[in-house]
């Protein structure tokens, strides 16, 4: 039985960076939202600050669903770290699900989003949208008993990954008890 860790957080919170750190600690494959979205987004002529064309997420959603369907169909025993919502795929594989809500202060999030290196992976660099999202929305809460909530504003990716690994070990320990 594999573990499916789902990292949830706003753009710029560090999901991929944390996933890379965690992957080395728990031997897991990463399924990143940009790995799934970018084949479609690369077709566009966008600068990263303009609104995306209407309907684009329907195309990326189909591609994402194909990836999740393959994971469900073949139910690999490998551990996975998702930087996109994937709890249904985890449940369908009878895997242990560990959702992680990554929270970050609005100012720090805006600073992270403004980093020009984000454009290389077709990530948003729209600071105004980041601030607006922080003010009007919250990071999705799956209301799952294994959910871990971490404020990563001042935490290093390594420290965050260690906290997630500890949660995974706790959940696995609780299951075997």
GROMACS .gro file of N, CA and C in nm:
model
  531
    1UNK      N    1   0.085  -0.117   0.000
    1UNK     CA    2   0.000   0.000   0.000
    1UNK      C    3   0.090   0.124   0.000
    2UNK      N    4   0.070   0.209  -0.099
    2UNK     CA    5   0.151   0.330  -0.109
    2UNK      C    6   0.090   0.446  -0.033
    3UNK      N    7   0.169   0.549  -0.020
    3UNK     CA    8   0.125   0.673   0.043
    3UNK      C    9   0.109   0.778  -0.065
    4UNK      N   10  -0.001   0.849  -0.061
    4UNK     CA   11  -0.027   0.960  -0.154
    4UNK      C   12  -0.032   1.087  -0.071
    5UNK      N   13   0.068   1.171  -0.086
    5UNK     CA   14   0.074   1.299  -0.017
    5UNK      C   15   0.028   1.406  -0.114
    6UNK      N   16  -0.068   1.486  -0.074
    6UNK     CA   17  -0.122   1.591  -0.160
    6UNK      C   18  -0.088   1.725  -0.095
    7UNK      N   19  -0.005   1.805  -0.164
    7UNK     CA   20   0.033   1.937  -0.116
    7UNK      C   21  -0.063   2.040  -0.172
    8UNK      N   22  -0.132   2.109  -0.084
    8UNK     CA   23  -0.233   2.208  -0.123
    8UNK      C   24  -0.186   2.346  -0.078
    9UNK      N   25  -0.190   2.442  -0.169
    9UNK     CA   26  -0.150   2.577  -0.133
    9UNK      C   27  -0.159   2.669  -0.253
   10UNK      N   28  -0.157   2.797  -0.225
   10UNK     CA   29  -0.165   2.897  -0.331
   10UNK      C   30  -0.036   2.897  -0.415
   11UNK      N   31  -0.045   2.948  -0.538
   11UNK     CA   32   0.076   2.963  -0.619
   11UNK      C   33   0.183   3.043  -0.543
   12UNK      N   34   0.305   2.993  -0.548
   12UNK     CA   35   0.417   3.059  -0.482
   12UNK      C   36   0.448   3.007  -0.344
   13UNK      N   37   0.364   2.918  -0.291
   13UNK     CA   38   0.385   2.870  -0.155
   13UNK      C   39   0.504   2.773  -0.147
   14UNK      N   40   0.543   2.715  -0.259
   14UNK     CA   41   0.659   2.627  -0.260
   14UNK      C   42   0.626   2.479  -0.271
   15UNK      N   43   0.514   2.446  -0.330
   15UNK     CA   44   0.472   2.305  -0.337
   15UNK      C   45   0.576   2.218  -0.405
   16UNK      N   46   0.626   2.259  -0.521
   16UNK     CA   47   0.723   2.176  -0.593
   16UNK      C   48   0.856   2.168  -0.518
   17UNK      N   49   0.901   2.279  -0.465
   17UNK     CA   50   1.027   2.280  -0.390
   17UNK      C   51   1.018   2.186  -0.270
   18UNK      N   52   0.907   2.193  -0.199
   18UNK     CA   53   0.886   2.106  -0.083
   18UNK      C   54   0.873   1.961  -0.129
   19UNK      N   55   0.802   1.937  -0.239
   19UNK     CA   56   0.786   1.801  -0.291
   19UNK      C   57   0.921   1.739  -0.324
   20UNK      N   58   1.011   1.817  -0.382
   20UNK     CA   59   1.145   1.764  -0.416
   20UNK      C   60   1.221   1.725  -0.290
   21UNK      N   61   1.214   1.809  -0.188
   21UNK     CA   62   1.280   1.776  -0.059
   21UNK      C   63   1.219   1.650   0.001
   22UNK      N   64   1.087   1.644   0.004
   22UNK     CA   65   1.016   1.531   0.064
   22UNK      C   66   1.041   1.402  -0.013
   23UNK      N   67   1.044   1.412  -0.144
   23UNK     CA   68   1.065   1.294  -0.229
   23UNK      C   69   1.194   1.221  -0.194
   24UNK      N   70   1.297   1.296  -0.165
   24UNK     CA   71   1.425   1.236  -0.128
   24UNK      C   72   1.418   1.167   0.008
   25UNK      N   73   1.328   1.213   0.093
   25UNK     CA   74   1.316   1.158   0.229
   25UNK      C   75   1.227   1.034   0.235
   26UNK      N   76   1.127   1.026   0.148
   26UNK     CA   77   1.029   0.917   0.158
   26UNK      C   78   1.022   0.832   0.032
   27UNK      N   79   1.113   0.853  -0.059
   27UNK     CA   80   1.117   0.777  -0.184
   27UNK      C   81   0.980   0.778  -0.253
   28UNK      N   82   0.949   0.893  -0.311
   28UNK     CA   83   0.819   0.909  -0.376
   28UNK      C   84   0.834   0.976  -0.512
   29UNK      N   85   0.741   0.944  -0.600
   29UNK     CA   86   0.735   1.008  -0.731
   29UNK      C   87   0.653   1.136  -0.719
   30UNK      N   88   0.696   1.239  -0.788
   30UNK     CA   89   0.625   1.367  -0.784
   30UNK      C   90   0.538   1.381  -0.908
   31UNK      N   91   0.412   1.417  -0.886
   31UNK     CA   92   0.322   1.455  -0.994
   31UNK      C   93   0.288   1.601  -0.970
   32UNK      N   94   0.355   1.688  -1.044
   32UNK     CA   95   0.343   1.833  -1.025
   32UNK      C   96   0.235   1.891  -1.114
   33UNK      N   97   0.161   1.988  -1.062
   33UNK     CA   98   0.054   2.048  -1.142
   33UNK      C   99   0.107   2.113  -1.269
   34UNK      N  100   0.228   2.167  -1.267
   34UNK     CA  101   0.281   2.227  -1.390
   34UNK      C  102   0.331   2.121  -1.487
   35UNK      N  103   0.371   2.006  -1.436
   35UNK     CA  104   0.408   1.895  -1.524
   35UNK      C  105   0.285   1.854  -1.605
   36UNK      N  106   0.168   1.865  -1.543
   36UNK     CA  107   0.043   1.830  -1.608
   36UNK      C  108  -0.011   1.946  -1.692
   37UNK      N  109  -0.003   2.068  -1.642
   37UNK     CA  110  -0.061   2.184  -1.712
   37UNK      C  111   0.024   2.236  -1.828
   38UNK      N  112   0.156   2.229  -1.814
   38UNK     CA  113   0.242   2.296  -1.911
   38UNK      C  114   0.235   2.247  -2.054
   39UNK      N  115   0.209   2.120  -2.082
   39UNK     CA  116   0.195   2.083  -2.224
   39UNK      C  117   0.086   2.164  -2.294
   40UNK      N  118  -0.019   2.200  -2.223
   40UNK     CA  119  -0.125   2.282  -2.280
   40UNK      C  120  -0.086   2.430  -2.275
   41UNK      N  121  -0.036   2.476  -2.161
   41UNK     CA  122  -0.002   2.618  -2.145
   41UNK      C  123   0.109   2.662  -2.240
   42UNK      N  124   0.200   2.571  -2.276
   42UNK     CA  125   0.309   2.606  -2.368
   42UNK      C  126   0.257   2.639  -2.508
   43UNK      N  127   0.137   2.598  -2.539
   43UNK     CA  128   0.078   2.627  -2.670
   43UNK      C  129   0.034   2.773  -2.680
   44UNK      N  130   0.019   2.839  -2.566
   44UNK     CA  131  -0.032   2.976  -2.563
   44UNK      C  132   0.081   3.077  -2.576
   45UNK      N  133   0.045   3.197  -2.612
   45UNK     CA  134   0.139   3.307  -2.624
   45UNK      C  135   0.114   3.402  -2.507
   46UNK      N  136   0.151   3.360  -2.387
   46UNK     CA  137   0.118   3.435  -2.266
   46UNK      C  138   0.245   3.484  -2.198
   47UNK      N  139   0.231   3.593  -2.122
   47UNK     CA  140   0.345   3.650  -2.050
   47UNK      C  141   0.345   3.618  -1.901
   48UNK      N  142   0.243   3.548  -1.853
   48UNK     CA  143   0.237   3.510  -1.712
   48UNK      C  144   0.162   3.608  -1.624
   49UNK      N  145   0.124   3.722  -1.679
   49UNK     CA  146   0.048   3.819  -1.599
   49UNK      C  147  -0.092   3.841  -1.655
   50UNK      N  148  -0.112   3.814  -1.783
   50UNK     CA  149  -0.245   3.833  -1.844
   50UNK      C  150  -0.335   3.717  -1.807
   51UNK      N  151  -0.465   3.741  -1.799
   51UNK     CA  152  -0.558   3.631  -1.773
   51UNK      C  153  -0.548   3.526  -1.884
   52UNK      N  154  -0.560   3.402  -1.846
   52UNK     CA  155  -0.555   3.294  -1.945
   52UNK      C  156  -0.686   3.290  -2.023
   53UNK      N  157  -0.682   3.236  -2.144
   53UNK     CA  158  -0.805   3.229  -2.225
   53UNK      C  159  -0.913   3.146  -2.157
   54UNK      N  160  -1.035   3.188  -2.179
   54UNK     CA  161  -1.150   3.116  -2.124
   54UNK      C  162  -1.148   2.972  -2.176
   55UNK      N  163  -1.171   2.878  -2.088
   55UNK     CA  164  -1.180   2.737  -2.126
   55UNK      C  165  -1.049   2.661  -2.123
   56UNK      N  166  -0.937   2.730  -2.097
   56UNK     CA  167  -0.807   2.661  -2.101
   56UNK      C  168  -0.797   2.553  -1.994
   57UNK      N  169  -0.860   2.576  -1.879
   57UNK     CA  170  -0.849   2.478  -1.770
   57UNK      C  171  -0.927   2.351  -1.800
   58UNK      N  172  -1.022   2.357  -1.892
   58UNK     CA  173  -1.091   2.234  -1.934
   58UNK      C  174  -0.992   2.141  -2.004
   59UNK      N  175  -0.903   2.198  -2.085
   59UNK     CA  176  -0.803   2.117  -2.154
   59UNK      C  177  -0.701   2.060  -2.057
   60UNK      N  178  -0.650   2.144  -1.966
   60UNK     CA  179  -0.552   2.093  -1.870
   60UNK      C  180  -0.617   1.992  -1.776
   61UNK      N  181  -0.744   2.013  -1.746
   61UNK     CA  182  -0.817   1.920  -1.659
   61UNK      C  183  -0.829   1.781  -1.720
   62UNK      N  184  -0.850   1.777  -1.850
   62UNK     CA  185  -0.859   1.646  -1.918
   62UNK      C  186  -0.725   1.573  -1.913
   63UNK      N  187  -0.618   1.648  -1.935
   63UNK     CA  188  -0.485   1.588  -1.930
   63UNK      C  189  -0.454   1.539  -1.788
   64UNK      N  190  -0.486   1.623  -1.688
   64UNK     CA  191  -0.466   1.585  -1.548
   64UNK      C  192  -0.543   1.459  -1.515
   65UNK      N  193  -0.669   1.452  -1.561
   65UNK     CA  194  -0.751   1.336  -1.532
   65UNK      C  195  -0.694   1.210  -1.595
   66UNK      N  196  -0.635   1.222  -1.713
   66UNK     CA  197  -0.572   1.106  -1.778
   66UNK      C  198  -0.457   1.053  -1.693
   67UNK      N  199  -0.376   1.143  -1.640
   67UNK     CA  200  -0.264   1.102  -1.553
   67UNK      C  201  -0.318   1.032  -1.428
   68UNK      N  202  -0.418   1.092  -1.365
   68UNK     CA  203  -0.475   1.033  -1.243
   68UNK      C  204  -0.544   0.900  -1.272
   69UNK      N  205  -0.610   0.890  -1.387
   69UNK     CA  206  -0.674   0.764  -1.426
   69UNK      C  207  -0.570   0.654  -1.443
   70UNK      N  208  -0.455   0.687  -1.501
   70UNK     CA  209  -0.349   0.587  -1.519
   70UNK      C  210  -0.296   0.541  -1.383
   71UNK      N  211  -0.279   0.633  -1.291
   71UNK     CA  212  -0.233   0.595  -1.157
   71UNK      C  213  -0.336   0.506  -1.090
   72UNK      N  214  -0.464   0.539  -1.107
   72UNK     CA  215  -0.571   0.458  -1.049
   72UNK      C  216  -0.578   0.321  -1.115
   73UNK      N  217  -0.569   0.317  -1.247
   73UNK     CA  218  -0.582   0.190  -1.321
   73UNK      C  219  -0.470   0.092  -1.287
   74UNK      N  220  -0.350   0.143  -1.272
   74UNK     CA  221  -0.237   0.054  -1.249
   74UNK      C  222  -0.199   0.043  -1.103
   75UNK      N  223  -0.261   0.125  -1.019
   75UNK     CA  224  -0.241   0.122  -0.873
   75UNK      C  225  -0.097   0.087  -0.835
   76UNK      N  226  -0.002   0.166  -0.883
   76UNK     CA  227   0.136   0.135  -0.847
   76UNK      C  228   0.158   0.144  -0.697
   77UNK      N  229   0.247   0.060  -0.647
   77UNK     CA  230   0.273   0.058  -0.503
   77UNK      C  231   0.364   0.173  -0.462
   78UNK      N  232   0.418   0.245  -0.557
   78UNK     CA  233   0.507   0.357  -0.526
   78UNK      C  234   0.433   0.463  -0.445
   79UNK      N  235   0.510   0.538  -0.370
   79UNK     CA  236   0.456   0.654  -0.302
   79UNK      C  237   0.451   0.769  -0.402
   80UNK      N  238   0.353   0.856  -0.388
   80UNK     CA  239   0.340   0.972  -0.476
   80UNK      C  240   0.323   1.098  -0.394
   81UNK      N  241   0.378   1.206  -0.446
   81UNK     CA  242   0.354   1.340  -0.391
   81UNK      C  243   0.289   1.419  -0.502
   82UNK      N  244   0.170   1.468  -0.476
   82UNK     CA  245   0.096   1.547  -0.574
   82UNK      C  246   0.099   1.694  -0.535
   83UNK      N  247   0.119   1.782  -0.633
   83UNK     CA  248   0.104   1.925  -0.608
   83UNK      C  249  -0.025   1.973  -0.675
   84UNK      N  250  -0.118   1.882  -0.688
   84UNK     CA  251  -0.250   1.910  -0.743
   84UNK      C  252  -0.350   1.824  -0.668
   85UNK      N  253  -0.476   1.865  -0.662
   85UNK     CA  254  -0.574   1.784  -0.588
   85UNK      C  255  -0.588   1.644  -0.649
   86UNK      N  256  -0.560   1.542  -0.570
   86UNK     CA  257  -0.561   1.406  -0.623
   86UNK      C  258  -0.612   1.304  -0.522
   87UNK      N  259  -0.694   1.347  -0.428
   87UNK     CA  260  -0.736   1.253  -0.324
   87UNK      C  261  -0.825   1.142  -0.377
   88UNK      N  262  -0.904   1.168  -0.482
   88UNK     CA  263  -0.989   1.061  -0.537
   88UNK      C  264  -0.903   0.949  -0.595
   89UNK      N  265  -0.795   0.986  -0.661
   89UNK     CA  266  -0.704   0.885  -0.715
   89UNK      C  267  -0.639   0.806  -0.602
   90UNK      N  268  -0.606   0.873  -0.494
   90UNK     CA  269  -0.546   0.804  -0.379
   90UNK      C  270  -0.645   0.707  -0.318
   91UNK      N  271  -0.768   0.751  -0.301
   91UNK     CA  272  -0.870   0.664  -0.242
   91UNK      C  273  -0.901   0.546  -0.333
   92UNK      N  274  -0.903   0.568  -0.464
   92UNK     CA  275  -0.933   0.461  -0.559
   92UNK      C  276  -0.823   0.355  -0.559
   93UNK      N  277  -0.702   0.393  -0.524
   93UNK     CA  278  -0.590   0.299  -0.520
   93UNK      C  279  -0.577   0.231  -0.384
   94UNK      N  280  -0.667   0.263  -0.293
   94UNK     CA  281  -0.659   0.212  -0.156
   94UNK      C  282  -0.525   0.248  -0.093
   95UNK      N  283  -0.477   0.368  -0.124
   95UNK     CA  284  -0.351   0.416  -0.069
   95UNK      C  285  -0.379   0.500   0.055
   96UNK      N  286  -0.276   0.519   0.135
   96UNK     CA  287  -0.286   0.606   0.251
   96UNK      C  288  -0.276   0.750   0.201
   97UNK      N  289  -0.373   0.831   0.237
   97UNK     CA  290  -0.378   0.970   0.193
   97UNK      C  291  -0.333   1.063   0.306
   98UNK      N  292  -0.240   1.152   0.272
   98UNK     CA  293  -0.194   1.253   0.367
   98UNK      C  294  -0.201   1.390   0.298
   99UNK      N  295  -0.314   1.461   0.316
   99UNK     CA  296  -0.324   1.597   0.260
   99UNK      C  297  -0.245   1.695   0.348
  100UNK      N  298  -0.179   1.790   0.283
  100UNK     CA  299  -0.102   1.891   0.357
  100UNK      C  300  -0.141   2.029   0.306
  101UNK      N  301  -0.197   2.109   0.395
  101UNK     CA  302  -0.234   2.247   0.362
  101UNK      C  303  -0.115   2.337   0.396
  102UNK      N  304  -0.060   2.401   0.293
  102UNK     CA  305   0.055   2.489   0.310
  102UNK      C  306   0.006   2.634   0.309
  103UNK      N  307   0.022   2.701   0.422
  103UNK     CA  308  -0.023   2.839   0.437
  103UNK      C  309   0.097   2.933   0.436
  104UNK      N  310   0.075   3.056   0.388
  104UNK     CA  311   0.184   3.152   0.380
  104UNK      C  312   0.128   3.293   0.393
  105UNK      N  313   0.199   3.378   0.462
  105UNK     CA  314   0.163   3.519   0.479
  105UNK      C  315   0.149   3.587   0.342
  106UNK      N  316   0.052   3.675   0.330
  106UNK     CA  317   0.023   3.743   0.202
  106UNK      C  318   0.145   3.815   0.145
  107UNK      N  319   0.218   3.886   0.229
  107UNK     CA  320   0.335   3.962   0.180
  107UNK      C  321   0.444   3.869   0.129
  108UNK      N  322   0.470   3.763   0.203
  108UNK     CA  323   0.573   3.669   0.161
  108UNK      C  324   0.531   3.596   0.034
  109UNK      N  325   0.405   3.563   0.025
  109UNK     CA  326   0.353   3.497  -0.095
  109UNK      C  327   0.369   3.589  -0.217
  110UNK      N  328   0.337   3.717  -0.201
  110UNK     CA  329   0.353   3.813  -0.311
  110UNK      C  330   0.500   3.824  -0.353
  111UNK      N  331   0.590   3.823  -0.257
  111UNK     CA  332   0.733   3.828  -0.287
  111UNK      C  333   0.776   3.704  -0.367
  112UNK      N  334   0.729   3.588  -0.324
  112UNK     CA  335   0.765   3.463  -0.392
  112UNK      C  336   0.710   3.460  -0.534
  113UNK      N  337   0.584   3.501  -0.551
  113UNK     CA  338   0.520   3.499  -0.683
  113UNK      C  339   0.591   3.592  -0.780
  114UNK      N  340   0.646   3.701  -0.730
  114UNK     CA  341   0.711   3.799  -0.819
  114UNK      C  342   0.847   3.753  -0.871
  115UNK      N  343   0.897   3.641  -0.824
  115UNK     CA  344   1.028   3.591  -0.868
  115UNK      C  345   1.023   3.559  -1.017
  116UNK      N  346   1.106   3.626  -1.099
  116UNK     CA  347   1.102   3.604  -1.244
  116UNK      C  348   1.136   3.460  -1.286
  117UNK      N  349   1.205   3.385  -1.201
  117UNK     CA  350   1.238   3.245  -1.235
  117UNK      C  351   1.112   3.159  -1.250
  118UNK      N  352   1.002   3.202  -1.190
  118UNK     CA  353   0.877   3.126  -1.201
  118UNK      C  354   0.831   3.117  -1.347
  119UNK      N  355   0.862   3.215  -1.428
  119UNK     CA  356   0.820   3.216  -1.568
  119UNK      C  357   0.878   3.098  -1.645
  120UNK      N  358   0.995   3.050  -1.606
  120UNK     CA  359   1.059   2.939  -1.677
  120UNK      C  360   0.973   2.813  -1.673
  121UNK      N  361   0.892   2.799  -1.570
  121UNK     CA  362   0.802   2.683  -1.558
  121UNK      C  363   0.657   2.721  -1.584
  122UNK      N  364   0.638   2.836  -1.650
  122UNK     CA  365   0.506   2.887  -1.687
  122UNK      C  366   0.417   2.908  -1.565
  123UNK      N  367   0.478   2.951  -1.456
  123UNK     CA  368   0.404   2.979  -1.334
  123UNK      C  369   0.363   3.126  -1.332
  124UNK      N  370   0.252   3.153  -1.267
  124UNK     CA  371   0.202   3.290  -1.256
  124UNK      C  372   0.301   3.378  -1.181
  125UNK      N  373   0.317   3.500  -1.230
  125UNK     CA  374   0.398   3.601  -1.161
  125UNK      C  375   0.312   3.725  -1.130
  126UNK      N  376   0.183   3.707  -1.130
  126UNK     CA  377   0.089   3.817  -1.110
  126UNK      C  378   0.071   3.844  -0.960
  127UNK      N  379   0.141   3.946  -0.912
  127UNK     CA  380   0.139   3.979  -0.769
  127UNK      C  381   0.000   4.026  -0.726
  128UNK      N  382  -0.067   4.105  -0.810
  128UNK     CA  383  -0.200   4.154  -0.774
  128UNK      C  384  -0.298   4.038  -0.756
  129UNK      N  385  -0.292   3.940  -0.846
  129UNK     CA  386  -0.379   3.823  -0.834
  129UNK      C  387  -0.345   3.743  -0.708
  130UNK      N  388  -0.217   3.734  -0.676
  130UNK     CA  389  -0.175   3.663  -0.556
  130UNK      C  390  -0.231   3.730  -0.431
  131UNK      N  391  -0.219   3.862  -0.425
  131UNK     CA  392  -0.272   3.936  -0.309
  131UNK      C  393  -0.424   3.920  -0.299
  132UNK      N  394  -0.490   3.931  -0.413
  132UNK     CA  395  -0.636   3.919  -0.416
  132UNK      C  396  -0.679   3.781  -0.366
  133UNK      N  397  -0.611   3.677  -0.414
  133UNK     CA  398  -0.644   3.540  -0.374
  133UNK      C  399  -0.623   3.522  -0.223
  134UNK      N  400  -0.514   3.577  -0.172
  134UNK     CA  401  -0.485   3.566  -0.028
  134UNK      C  402  -0.591   3.634   0.057
  135UNK      N  403  -0.646   3.743   0.006
  135UNK     CA  404  -0.745   3.820   0.083
  135UNK      C  405  -0.885   3.760   0.077
  136UNK      N  406  -0.919   3.696  -0.034
  136UNK     CA  407  -1.058   3.654  -0.050
  136UNK      C  408  -1.079   3.504  -0.039
  137UNK      N  409  -0.974   3.426  -0.037
  137UNK     CA  410  -0.991   3.280  -0.038
  137UNK      C  411  -0.901   3.215   0.067
  138UNK      N  412  -0.932   3.093   0.098
  138UNK     CA  413  -0.848   3.013   0.186
  138UNK      C  414  -0.799   2.891   0.110
  139UNK      N  415  -0.691   2.834   0.157
  139UNK     CA  416  -0.640   2.711   0.098
  139UNK      C  417  -0.741   2.600   0.125
  140UNK      N  418  -0.774   2.526   0.023
  140UNK     CA  419  -0.875   2.420   0.033
  140UNK      C  420  -0.846   2.328   0.151
  141UNK      N  421  -0.950   2.296   0.225
  141UNK     CA  422  -0.940   2.202   0.336
  141UNK      C  423  -1.021   2.079   0.301
  142UNK      N  424  -0.955   1.965   0.277
  142UNK     CA  425  -1.028   1.843   0.238
  142UNK      C  426  -1.103   1.778   0.354
  143UNK      N  427  -1.089   1.832   0.474
  143UNK     CA  428  -1.157   1.776   0.592
  143UNK      C  429  -1.128   1.627   0.608
  144UNK      N  430  -1.004   1.591   0.587
  144UNK     CA  431  -0.959   1.452   0.599
  144UNK      C  432  -0.887   1.436   0.733
  145UNK      N  433  -0.906   1.324   0.802
  145UNK     CA  434  -0.844   1.308   0.934
  145UNK      C  435  -0.691   1.310   0.934
  146UNK      N  436  -0.627   1.282   0.821
  146UNK     CA  437  -0.481   1.281   0.815
  146UNK      C  438  -0.422   1.416   0.773
  147UNK      N  439  -0.507   1.517   0.759
  147UNK     CA  440  -0.460   1.647   0.710
  147UNK      C  441  -0.363   1.712   0.808
  148UNK      N  442  -0.255   1.764   0.751
  148UNK     CA  443  -0.156   1.842   0.826
  148UNK      C  444  -0.163   1.985   0.775
  149UNK      N  445  -0.162   2.082   0.865
  149UNK     CA  446  -0.163   2.223   0.829
  149UNK      C  447  -0.031   2.284   0.873
  150UNK      N  448   0.040   2.345   0.778
  150UNK     CA  449   0.170   2.405   0.808
  150UNK      C  450   0.175   2.549   0.757
  151UNK      N  451   0.222   2.640   0.840
  151UNK     CA  452   0.251   2.776   0.795
  151UNK      C  453   0.397   2.776   0.750
  152UNK      N  454   0.419   2.797   0.622
  152UNK     CA  455   0.554   2.789   0.565
  152UNK      C  456   0.617   2.926   0.544
  153UNK      N  457   0.554   3.030   0.597
  153UNK     CA  458   0.604   3.166   0.576
  153UNK      C  459   0.752   3.178   0.610
  154UNK      N  460   0.791   3.127   0.724
  154UNK     CA  461   0.931   3.139   0.769
  154UNK      C  462   1.004   3.006   0.771
  155UNK      N  463   0.939   2.900   0.728
  155UNK     CA  464   1.000   2.767   0.734
  155UNK      C  465   1.075   2.735   0.605
  156UNK      N  466   1.187   2.671   0.618
  156UNK     CA  467   1.262   2.628   0.499
  156UNK      C  468   1.191   2.509   0.436
  157UNK      N  469   1.212   2.485   0.306
  157UNK     CA  470   1.153   2.367   0.243
  157UNK      C  471   1.197   2.237   0.312
  158UNK      N  472   1.322   2.231   0.356
  158UNK     CA  473   1.370   2.112   0.424
  158UNK      C  474   1.298   2.087   0.556
  159UNK      N  475   1.281   2.194   0.634
  159UNK     CA  476   1.210   2.182   0.762
  159UNK      C  477   1.065   2.142   0.739
  160UNK      N  478   1.004   2.199   0.636
  160UNK     CA  479   0.865   2.165   0.602
  160UNK      C  480   0.854   2.019   0.561
  161UNK      N  481   0.949   1.973   0.479
  161UNK     CA  482   0.948   1.833   0.435
  161UNK      C  483   0.963   1.738   0.553
  162UNK      N  484   1.046   1.775   0.649
  162UNK     CA  485   1.063   1.691   0.768
  162UNK      C  486   0.931   1.681   0.845
  163UNK      N  487   0.860   1.792   0.859
  163UNK     CA  488   0.731   1.791   0.930
  163UNK      C  489   0.630   1.702   0.857
  164UNK      N  490   0.632   1.707   0.725
  164UNK     CA  491   0.541   1.622   0.646
  164UNK      C  492   0.579   1.475   0.661
  165UNK      N  493   0.709   1.447   0.655
  165UNK     CA  494   0.755   1.308   0.673
  165UNK      C  495   0.710   1.255   0.809
  166UNK      N  496   0.721   1.337   0.913
  166UNK     CA  497   0.678   1.295   1.047
  166UNK      C  498   0.528   1.266   1.049
  167UNK      N  499   0.449   1.346   0.978
  167UNK     CA  500   0.305   1.320   0.970
  167UNK      C  501   0.278   1.188   0.899
  168UNK      N  502   0.349   1.163   0.790
  168UNK     CA  503   0.333   1.036   0.717
  168UNK      C  504   0.365   0.919   0.809
  169UNK      N  505   0.476   0.928   0.881
  169UNK     CA  506   0.515   0.819   0.972
  169UNK      C  507   0.412   0.801   1.083
  170UNK      N  508   0.358   0.911   1.134
  170UNK     CA  509   0.255   0.904   1.238
  170UNK      C  510   0.131   0.833   1.185
  171UNK      N  511   0.086   0.873   1.065
  171UNK     CA  512  -0.034   0.812   1.006
  171UNK      C  513  -0.010   0.662   0.983
  172UNK      N  514   0.105   0.626   0.929
  172UNK     CA  515   0.135   0.485   0.905
  172UNK      C  516   0.142   0.408   1.037
  173UNK      N  517   0.200   0.470   1.140
  173UNK     CA  518   0.206   0.407   1.272
  173UNK      C  519   0.068   0.386   1.331
  174UNK      N  520  -0.019   0.485   1.314
  174UNK     CA  521  -0.157   0.473   1.364
  174UNK      C  522  -0.231   0.359   1.293
  175UNK      N  523  -0.203   0.340   1.165
  175UNK     CA  524  -0.270   0.234   1.089
  175UNK      C  525  -0.224   0.095   1.132
  176UNK      N  526  -0.098   0.084   1.173
  176UNK     CA  527  -0.046  -0.047   1.210
  176UNK      C  528  -0.071  -0.080   1.356
  177UNK      N  529  -0.118   0.017   1.432
  177UNK     CA  530  -0.143  -0.005   1.575
  177UNK      C  531  -0.273  -0.080   1.599
   0.00000   0.00000   0.00000
